[in-house]
XYZ file of C-alpha atoms in Angstrom:
623
model
C 35.117 -1.995 12.532
C 32.740 0.148 14.562
C 29.256 -1.086 15.283
C 27.844 1.514 12.888
C 29.940 0.095 10.059
C 28.675 -3.422 10.739
C 25.873 -5.021 8.777
C 22.565 -4.137 10.490
C 21.562 -7.796 10.555
C 24.804 -8.657 12.360
C 24.050 -5.947 14.918
C 20.548 -7.278 15.405
C 21.493 -10.919 15.938
C 24.538 -10.164 18.084
C 22.480 -8.350 20.691
C 21.598 -9.867 24.015
C 19.229 -12.802 23.551
C 16.379 -12.795 26.037
C 14.633 -16.097 26.736
C 11.260 -16.730 28.281
C 10.716 -16.983 32.005
C 10.608 -20.783 31.851
C 13.294 -21.232 29.220
C 11.139 -20.476 26.192
C 13.002 -19.572 23.003
C 10.982 -16.336 22.852
C 11.018 -13.599 25.449
C 8.135 -13.645 27.915
C 5.281 -11.162 27.632
C 4.964 -9.118 30.800
C 1.433 -7.711 30.913
C 1.488 -6.184 34.402
C 0.789 -2.486 34.606
C 2.413 -2.089 38.010
C 5.388 -3.760 39.652
C 6.166 -4.665 43.234
C 9.356 -4.046 45.172
C 10.797 -6.097 48.008
C 11.863 -3.147 50.129
C 9.837 0.017 50.744
C 12.841 2.292 50.260
C 13.108 1.154 46.618
C 10.065 3.140 45.441
C 11.444 6.575 46.407
C 14.747 5.608 44.825
C 12.971 4.781 41.554
C 11.113 8.093 41.474
C 14.331 9.970 42.246
C 16.032 8.285 39.323
C 18.548 6.469 41.523
C 17.516 3.008 40.322
C 15.507 1.729 37.364
C 15.511 -0.889 34.630
C 19.116 -0.136 33.734
C 20.274 0.367 37.310
C 19.055 -2.378 39.585
C 16.492 -3.866 37.218
C 13.628 -2.110 38.968
C 10.299 -1.374 37.278
C 7.512 0.701 38.740
C 4.682 1.350 36.240
C 3.878 0.260 32.689
C 3.681 3.773 31.295
C 7.312 4.260 32.217
C 9.101 1.044 31.310
C 7.840 -2.468 30.690
C 10.242 -5.435 30.341
C 8.704 -6.661 27.075
C 8.593 -3.200 25.519
C 12.124 -2.553 26.676
C 13.268 -5.808 25.028
C 11.888 -4.566 21.693
C 13.648 -1.253 22.292
C 17.004 -3.006 22.664
C 16.438 -4.845 19.379
C 15.557 -1.632 17.540
C 18.567 0.160 19.027
C 20.804 -2.638 17.742
C 19.209 -2.455 14.293
C 19.787 1.310 14.088
C 23.217 1.300 15.696
C 22.023 3.476 18.598
C 22.582 3.181 22.326
C 18.923 2.880 23.245
C 15.410 3.042 21.855
C 11.913 3.577 23.192
C 8.963 1.934 21.400
C 5.707 3.882 21.631
C 2.137 3.712 20.444
C 2.545 5.174 16.934
C 4.968 6.781 14.544
C 3.411 10.185 15.149
C 3.857 9.686 18.899
C 7.550 8.996 18.296
C 7.956 12.123 16.158
C 5.971 14.474 18.381
C 7.637 13.328 21.621
C 11.071 13.671 20.029
C 10.406 17.234 18.902
C 8.848 18.192 22.216
C 11.931 16.851 23.995
C 14.347 18.800 21.803
C 12.424 22.078 21.498
C 10.917 24.590 23.881
C 8.572 27.516 23.345
C 10.011 29.963 20.813
C 12.446 27.490 19.263
C 12.791 26.870 15.550
C 12.912 23.791 13.305
C 14.191 23.385 9.748
C 12.344 20.571 7.968
C 12.087 18.986 4.573
C 9.159 20.336 2.580
C 8.342 16.833 1.371
C 7.418 14.636 4.310
C 4.456 12.596 5.474
C 1.339 14.763 5.668
C 0.832 14.135 9.386
C 4.386 15.235 10.146
C 3.880 18.305 7.968
C 0.681 19.233 9.816
C 2.385 18.754 13.185
C 5.186 21.114 12.214
C 3.180 23.677 10.255
C 0.013 23.961 12.329
C 0.057 22.142 15.657
C 3.426 23.112 17.158
C 3.189 26.827 16.250
C -0.339 27.035 17.648
C 0.199 25.049 20.821
C 3.846 25.746 21.655
C 5.044 28.660 19.493
C 7.586 26.351 17.874
C 7.898 27.390 14.233
C 9.269 25.554 11.233
C 10.940 26.646 8.017
C 10.303 24.154 5.225
C 12.999 23.761 2.571
C 13.971 21.451 -0.231
C 16.118 19.138 1.866
C 18.183 18.168 -1.192
C 19.215 21.843 -1.599
C 21.981 22.191 0.970
C 22.306 25.918 0.317
C 18.643 26.357 1.243
C 19.177 24.339 4.424
C 22.172 26.474 5.368
C 20.254 29.681 4.729
C 17.351 28.502 6.879
C 19.728 27.653 9.719
C 21.360 31.085 9.510
C 18.014 32.880 9.701
C 17.516 31.876 13.332
C 20.965 31.573 14.942
C 20.825 29.910 18.312
C 17.107 29.214 18.053
C 17.096 26.358 15.582
C 17.133 23.154 17.613
C 16.237 20.519 15.025
C 16.745 19.700 11.377
C 14.073 17.151 10.461
C 14.063 14.948 7.385
C 13.098 11.558 6.031
C 15.786 9.346 4.494
C 13.621 9.023 1.399
C 10.901 11.640 1.147
C 7.254 10.687 1.346
C 5.934 10.455 -1.327
C 8.351 11.880 -3.915
C 11.238 9.553 -2.992
C 13.920 12.244 -2.949
C 17.015 11.210 -1.023
C 18.494 13.286 1.798
C 22.285 13.645 2.003
C 22.518 12.609 5.642
C 26.245 13.232 6.136
C 26.087 16.740 4.692
C 22.949 17.539 6.681
C 24.605 16.313 9.884
C 27.568 18.617 9.303
C 25.326 21.639 8.727
C 23.086 20.762 11.649
C 25.838 20.168 14.180
C 27.673 23.263 12.991
C 24.695 25.362 14.074
C 24.262 23.553 17.394
C 21.089 21.692 16.377
C 20.101 18.005 16.337
C 19.488 15.986 13.192
C 16.286 13.922 13.464
C 15.765 11.372 10.696
C 12.633 9.358 9.923
C 13.749 5.932 8.661
C 10.285 4.391 8.190
C 10.794 3.786 4.458
C 14.228 2.206 4.704
C 14.817 -0.074 7.725
C 17.904 -2.227 7.075
C 18.454 -0.335 3.826
C 19.962 2.762 5.470
C 21.461 3.334 8.922
C 21.078 7.105 9.542
C 23.202 7.108 12.709
C 26.122 5.981 10.568
C 26.042 9.360 8.830
C 25.558 11.501 11.927
C 21.840 11.406 12.742
C 21.271 12.173 16.429
C 17.781 10.660 16.657
C 16.120 8.104 14.372
C 12.345 7.711 14.439
C 10.177 4.988 12.955
C 6.596 4.175 12.250
C 6.730 0.493 13.115
C 3.282 0.194 11.542
C 4.855 -0.076 8.104
C 7.690 -2.394 7.056
C 8.621 -3.504 10.572
C 5.104 -4.853 11.148
C 4.717 -6.019 7.561
C 1.080 -7.028 7.995
C -0.844 -3.747 8.432
C -2.237 -5.049 11.705
C -0.256 -3.101 14.305
C 0.154 0.597 15.047
C 3.492 1.445 16.642
C 6.463 3.770 16.600
C 9.957 4.073 18.019
C 12.585 6.639 18.977
C 16.230 5.561 18.715
C 19.131 7.617 20.057
C 21.596 8.001 22.875
C 20.850 6.430 26.239
C 20.755 9.908 27.797
C 18.179 11.126 25.295
C 15.941 8.094 25.772
C 16.130 8.586 29.547
C 15.113 12.218 29.078
C 11.980 11.078 27.262
C 11.019 9.085 30.363
C 11.871 11.657 33.005
C 9.130 11.649 35.657
C 8.968 15.442 35.723
C 9.566 16.602 32.143
C 9.771 13.601 29.830
C 7.329 13.833 26.887
C 6.848 10.070 26.665
C 6.285 9.797 30.390
C 3.868 12.738 30.646
C 2.052 12.505 27.293
C 1.705 8.753 27.687
C 2.218 7.173 24.230
C 2.667 3.745 25.796
C 3.089 0.641 23.641
C 1.138 -2.390 24.776
C 3.506 -5.251 25.703
C 1.512 -7.698 23.580
C 2.149 -5.467 20.566
C 5.817 -5.193 21.503
C 6.100 -8.975 21.649
C 4.549 -9.400 18.201
C 6.843 -6.796 16.657
C 9.860 -8.350 18.320
C 9.067 -11.667 16.629
C 8.796 -9.971 13.199
C 12.210 -8.307 13.306
C 14.214 -11.486 12.515
C 12.672 -11.784 9.038
C 12.469 -8.060 8.288
C 15.758 -8.245 6.381
C 14.393 -10.890 4.017
C 11.211 -8.935 3.464
C 13.071 -5.707 2.703
C 15.238 -7.528 0.175
C 12.193 -8.841 -1.682
C 10.277 -5.550 -1.518
C 13.327 -3.843 -2.999
C 13.916 -6.482 -5.675
C 10.388 -6.187 -6.992
C 10.188 -2.407 -6.793
C 13.448 -2.111 -8.726
C 12.242 -4.532 -11.411
C 8.891 -2.808 -11.850
C 10.440 0.662 -11.910
C 12.962 -0.215 -14.613
C 10.328 -1.949 -16.751
C 7.864 0.916 -16.386
C 10.568 3.379 -17.354
C 11.269 1.302 -20.449
C 7.598 1.796 -21.392
C 8.058 5.553 -21.135
C 6.316 5.933 -17.775
C 7.012 8.889 -15.479
C 8.300 6.632 -12.727
C 10.363 7.594 -9.691
C 12.590 5.125 -7.880
C 15.891 5.829 -6.113
C 17.597 2.949 -7.882
C 16.980 4.228 -11.410
C 19.817 5.932 -13.246
C 17.344 8.703 -14.062
C 16.819 9.484 -10.363
C 18.761 12.640 -9.443
C 20.057 11.133 -6.194
C 20.678 7.578 -7.370
C 24.411 7.671 -6.622
C 23.748 9.190 -3.189
C 21.176 6.503 -2.384
C 23.586 3.752 -3.350
C 26.369 5.351 -1.300
C 24.160 5.514 1.804
C 22.555 2.082 1.423
C 23.735 -0.977 3.297
C 24.812 -3.592 0.807
C 22.440 -6.465 0.176
C 19.092 -4.951 1.175
C 18.043 -3.228 -2.041
C 16.992 0.394 -2.307
C 13.519 0.323 -0.829
C 10.107 -1.043 -1.682
C 8.348 2.128 -2.855
C 8.017 3.680 -6.257
C 6.075 6.637 -7.596
C 4.172 6.784 -10.866
C 2.736 10.013 -12.223
C -0.308 9.409 -14.432
C -0.800 13.130 -15.059
C -4.326 13.594 -13.706
C -6.270 12.269 -10.724
C -8.910 10.682 -12.964
C -6.365 8.748 -14.987
C -4.555 7.702 -11.811
C -7.807 6.525 -10.231
C -8.683 4.454 -13.299
C -5.211 2.894 -13.151
C -5.559 1.957 -9.485
C -9.121 0.666 -9.830
C -8.121 -1.557 -12.712
C -5.141 -2.946 -10.817
C -7.199 -3.690 -7.729
C -10.574 -4.737 -9.117
C -9.695 -6.438 -12.362
C -6.301 -7.923 -11.561
C -6.090 -8.241 -7.788
C -2.622 -6.679 -8.010
C -2.972 -4.886 -4.689
C -5.194 -2.510 -2.781
C -6.127 1.150 -2.940
C -5.166 2.007 0.612
C -2.884 4.321 2.520
C 0.129 3.128 4.501
C 2.969 0.991 3.192
C 5.113 -2.016 3.984
C 2.230 -4.507 3.703
C 2.900 -7.910 2.153
C 0.490 -7.026 -0.677
C 0.966 -3.909 -2.776
C -0.719 -0.727 -1.566
C -1.542 2.205 -3.857
C -2.696 5.714 -3.054
C -3.100 9.038 -4.800
C -0.778 11.043 -2.569
C -2.264 14.507 -3.095
C -5.694 13.208 -2.099
C -4.621 11.038 0.829
C -1.354 10.914 2.768
C -0.331 14.389 1.588
C -3.811 15.933 1.664
C -2.793 18.109 4.627
C -0.618 20.111 2.226
C -2.055 23.183 0.537
C -1.910 23.629 -3.223
C 1.177 25.762 -2.762
C 2.811 23.209 -0.514
C 2.046 20.431 -2.991
C 3.607 22.431 -5.803
C 6.680 23.254 -3.718
C 7.020 19.604 -2.760
C 6.698 18.396 -6.334
C 3.686 16.210 -5.615
C 1.588 16.001 -8.764
C -2.182 15.596 -8.626
C -1.885 12.369 -10.616
C 1.031 10.950 -8.624
C 0.463 7.422 -7.336
C 2.620 6.141 -4.494
C 3.029 2.388 -4.690
C 4.313 0.215 -1.871
C 5.271 -2.932 -3.735
C 4.243 -6.172 -2.073
C 5.889 -9.571 -2.016
C 2.939 -11.886 -2.784
C 2.400 -13.664 -6.082
C 5.131 -14.162 -8.655
C 7.058 -11.155 -9.884
C 6.284 -11.918 -13.527
C 2.547 -12.310 -12.974
C 2.401 -9.065 -11.000
C 4.339 -7.347 -13.748
C 1.875 -8.519 -16.417
C -0.929 -7.007 -14.349
C 0.922 -3.751 -13.798
C 1.890 -3.452 -17.450
C -1.689 -4.028 -18.631
C -3.151 -1.451 -16.251
C -0.525 1.122 -17.203
C -1.111 0.508 -20.923
C -4.831 0.915 -20.345
C -4.419 4.146 -18.375
C -2.205 5.723 -21.024
C -5.037 5.407 -23.548
C -7.260 7.672 -21.466
C -7.515 11.409 -21.853
C -6.840 13.823 -18.985
C -10.422 13.435 -17.755
C -9.931 9.683 -17.468
C -13.333 9.173 -19.084
C -14.145 5.650 -20.223
C -17.338 4.579 -21.966
C -17.936 1.503 -19.823
C -17.274 -0.145 -16.514
C -16.897 -3.880 -16.294
C -18.941 -5.091 -13.342
C -18.569 -8.421 -11.615
C -21.616 -9.797 -9.815
C -22.655 -12.916 -7.953
C -26.090 -14.459 -7.633
C -26.822 -15.956 -4.230
C -28.828 -19.186 -3.802
C -31.850 -17.043 -2.993
C -31.599 -15.390 -6.400
C -30.397 -11.981 -5.229
C -27.591 -10.384 -7.196
C -24.672 -8.802 -5.384
C -22.251 -6.481 -7.145
C -18.731 -7.470 -6.130
C -16.488 -4.944 -7.840
C -16.010 -3.001 -11.056
C -13.255 -1.418 -13.093
C -12.897 0.999 -16.025
C -13.363 -0.510 -19.457
C -12.891 0.810 -22.963
C -15.489 -1.461 -24.486
C -17.224 -4.798 -24.431
C -15.610 -8.154 -24.188
C -14.600 -7.933 -27.763
C -14.720 -9.240 -31.284
C -16.090 -12.767 -31.194
C -15.216 -13.331 -27.542
C -18.315 -15.415 -26.954
C -17.864 -17.330 -30.173
C -14.312 -18.134 -29.117
C -15.564 -19.189 -25.716
C -18.219 -21.490 -27.170
C -15.725 -23.020 -29.585
C -13.204 -23.651 -26.843
C -15.895 -25.083 -24.599
C -17.035 -27.486 -27.285
C -13.456 -28.569 -27.901
C -12.892 -29.106 -24.193
C -16.115 -31.110 -23.933
C -15.103 -33.288 -26.859
C -11.899 -34.117 -24.974
C -13.855 -35.030 -21.888
C -13.221 -31.778 -20.055
C -15.333 -30.326 -17.317
C -16.058 -27.000 -15.699
C -12.355 -26.420 -15.224
C -11.695 -26.626 -18.954
C -9.816 -23.792 -20.572
C -11.837 -21.272 -22.520
C -10.466 -18.891 -25.123
C -11.429 -15.386 -24.146
C -9.963 -12.100 -25.395
C -7.656 -14.054 -27.656
C -5.992 -15.875 -24.772
C -6.527 -19.246 -23.161
C -7.101 -18.983 -19.455
C -8.248 -21.519 -16.845
C -11.943 -21.614 -16.227
C -12.010 -22.700 -12.608
C -9.814 -20.180 -10.884
C -12.273 -17.347 -10.700
C -12.723 -16.947 -14.426
C -11.353 -14.454 -16.857
C -12.831 -11.066 -16.154
C -10.936 -9.177 -18.818
C -12.237 -6.792 -21.414
C -10.812 -5.924 -24.796
C -9.803 -2.304 -24.667
C -9.814 -1.905 -28.444
C -13.171 -3.574 -29.067
C -16.446 -1.815 -29.821
C -19.202 -1.726 -27.253
C -21.476 -4.149 -29.153
C -20.545 -7.287 -31.032
C -20.587 -6.821 -34.818
C -23.692 -8.293 -36.371
C -21.881 -11.115 -38.122
C -20.172 -12.198 -34.945
C -23.405 -11.903 -33.012
C -25.117 -14.163 -35.504
C -22.246 -16.637 -35.388
C -22.363 -16.704 -31.616
C -26.101 -17.266 -31.654
C -25.761 -20.089 -34.144
C -22.946 -21.854 -32.311
C -24.110 -25.395 -31.471
C -24.168 -26.541 -27.861
C -21.701 -29.222 -26.746
C -22.757 -32.848 -27.288
C -25.139 -34.041 -24.625
C -22.920 -36.954 -23.738
C -19.966 -34.714 -22.966
C -19.156 -33.254 -19.606
C -20.764 -29.862 -19.037
C -18.827 -26.813 -20.147
C -18.421 -23.451 -18.447
C -19.638 -21.699 -21.602
C -22.747 -22.612 -23.596
C -24.229 -20.572 -26.402
C -27.899 -20.001 -25.767
C -30.755 -19.884 -28.300
C -31.460 -16.729 -30.232
C -33.889 -14.411 -28.453
C -37.372 -13.575 -29.706
C -37.830 -10.162 -31.302
C -38.445 -7.390 -28.829
C -42.135 -6.739 -28.482
C -43.255 -9.995 -30.059
C -43.177 -13.776 -29.807
C -41.374 -16.443 -31.720
C -37.669 -16.858 -32.277
C -35.262 -14.590 -34.013
C -33.057 -15.852 -36.787
C -29.701 -14.630 -37.925
C -31.291 -12.077 -40.225
C -33.124 -10.500 -37.325
C -29.796 -10.189 -35.500
C -28.168 -8.348 -38.376
C -29.126 -4.976 -36.911
C -27.840 -3.697 -33.593
C -30.447 -3.642 -30.841
C -32.229 -0.384 -30.199
C -30.837 1.587 -27.299
C -32.875 1.307 -24.146
C -34.082 4.699 -23.055
C -33.560 3.889 -19.409
C -30.105 2.441 -19.959
C -31.267 -1.024 -18.911
C -29.641 -4.335 -19.610
C -29.221 -5.269 -23.241
C -29.133 -9.055 -23.357
C -28.770 -11.542 -26.154
C -29.268 -15.241 -26.080
C -32.510 -15.609 -24.170
C -35.794 -13.893 -23.574
C -35.639 -14.638 -19.868
C -34.023 -12.214 -17.446
C -30.302 -12.493 -18.133
C -29.194 -13.018 -14.582
C -31.870 -15.612 -13.933
C -30.152 -18.014 -16.294
C -27.878 -19.689 -13.778
C -26.638 -23.230 -13.925
C -29.227 -25.930 -13.757
C -26.741 -28.320 -12.274
C -25.951 -26.990 -8.808
C -22.413 -26.367 -7.663
C -20.500 -29.135 -9.359
C -19.972 -27.921 -12.906
C -23.327 -27.685 -14.639
C -23.656 -25.700 -17.847
C -23.673 -21.948 -17.422
C -25.632 -19.839 -19.859
C -23.809 -17.053 -21.664
C -25.249 -13.980 -23.326
C -24.238 -14.659 -26.882
C -25.514 -11.968 -29.213
C -26.162 -8.270 -29.249
C -29.937 -8.032 -29.099
C -32.124 -8.475 -26.172
C -34.530 -8.198 -23.375
C -34.902 -5.978 -20.393
C -33.889 -7.349 -17.026
C -36.481 -9.087 -14.975
C -37.750 -7.585 -11.756
C -35.481 -9.858 -9.716
C -32.333 -9.244 -11.671
C -30.882 -6.990 -9.015
C -29.507 -4.628 -11.636
C -30.226 -0.968 -11.803
C -30.146 1.118 -14.930
C -26.912 1.776 -16.738
C -25.807 -1.767 -17.556
C -25.045 -2.954 -21.050
C -25.422 -6.584 -21.972
C -23.895 -9.177 -19.642
C -21.272 -10.574 -21.935
C -20.334 -13.718 -20.127
C -21.109 -15.812 -17.107
C -18.510 -18.037 -15.503
C -18.535 -20.656 -12.794
C -15.570 -20.367 -10.452
C -13.737 -23.199 -8.804
C -15.761 -22.701 -5.633
C -18.979 -23.418 -7.500
C -20.297 -19.847 -7.298
C -21.886 -18.315 -10.366
C -20.132 -15.113 -11.395
C -21.661 -12.725 -13.892
C -19.598 -10.110 -15.650
C -21.590 -7.280 -17.154
C -20.586 -4.107 -18.930
C -22.147 -0.960 -17.527
C -22.306 2.212 -19.575
C -20.889 5.247 -17.856
C -22.649 8.587 -17.827
C -20.538 9.766 -20.755
C -21.585 6.789 -22.855
C -25.273 7.220 -22.084
C -25.123 10.823 -23.185
C -23.889 9.909 -26.648
């Protein structure tokens, strides 16, 4: 079996093992920028190309070759089944140096019309302006269009450029067919394999050069910027030619410390890719079952599913990215905000391959360099969310979060308008209130949520519970000490019904002898504008709307966010707004206008006091 037919992990581990200078199990980190020689005649020989790292083991300057960086290059070459590789400072450095090495002024490139926005800008704007190298963009899955583009510029087309799986639409390139067309016209096939390390080996299907952004899956921690070019030994040497090599002269040098870190992450990249792929496949199939417009190369509904499976190396899944089209940017944004801010599912951020999930609206971020026409031609919808699925947390818990956020988003209209935002705040020991995060909400915290909470708290206290006791909120029982339940009921009205408000106000506090509870129903507030206490009858009418959109609070006449625990950080009782009538916020509440009543206050396991309020949006205030 040829090396290209071998499992990529076998290729990686069978490569030459380099130990540290003093016998360390890891290769040494060589941080020198310049290198000495023992004989004066060696330096001219190095600059003439007569000796070097591969011939005589001679190094001269860190911008050319560095032993640690070269060690990483050998590992990457083994992974990709290539003769050699050169790590550089970024993925864009790898792409640009490759194209500059293969093309000269007046040459032509055929490229996929759906690629990373930076690559698209390089090909569409930078290279034509700076070097008169022009590109024809085509649907790379349409082989007839590729052939036609090659025939338009006979002899001038030097490169066909594609990604294995297109960013962000996840279309799959037929690498073998593209290699045949490319080589038949005398060009080179350059393939970006950033999305699918281990999953696909492009050189196996005829790719001449494979480029990577090592920033993504290879790094796995979103803490390193790096790239790599993998190809023949002759091509890699040409990149480093002292007189004409793009990497040598443009200087995209990788720091050896970075190279060492990446080298130590390669051994577990296979395991990470397997788990990214397992979770992405599970989420994609479950979302599709809900009727979602989901794209994933492993789904039977994907037009290139059979091609992806034919090109994939067995045992590494089909990639860790999926696409979800929510229809409009506003709906997509609400979906992402809810996932991040309410659930902690992942982060709204560009890039991919991180151990937590990353989500971005492609048309407004990584593909924003594309014009409206380019977006349409590429099939990138304005509401299309690219999701790089992480590997933290349990799969089932992450799925529950994803399912809830998707169900919420599908209830929104095209404008994505919601009447409220749930807002989580924290009061510092000095009394200042800090807003932590917020997310879209359909309504308040629901029918009888506070009554349920008070009932559960009393039951927990009767059993000898403490601040970590479970509290029934939104119809579910969730732990009270792990950050609290910050959920809202999407089908509930914005104000508690009068009967429930009265019941919540009348709920008795836990017995004094019992351990303190995380939820305590407070006394009924006095009527607005007067003294005394308000009974249930006075709570039978909804509170008047505040003209300035201020806080509507029930349960106490004091400023709502001043009612923190009286017991310090160990589990003292926490006051809860418990009915829908109220008082304006005090001057130290830290809240601006636009907030509805704070519907609950929870103590987290760390002893902090967390307040969750409901803030009316502009649309709600206009009603």
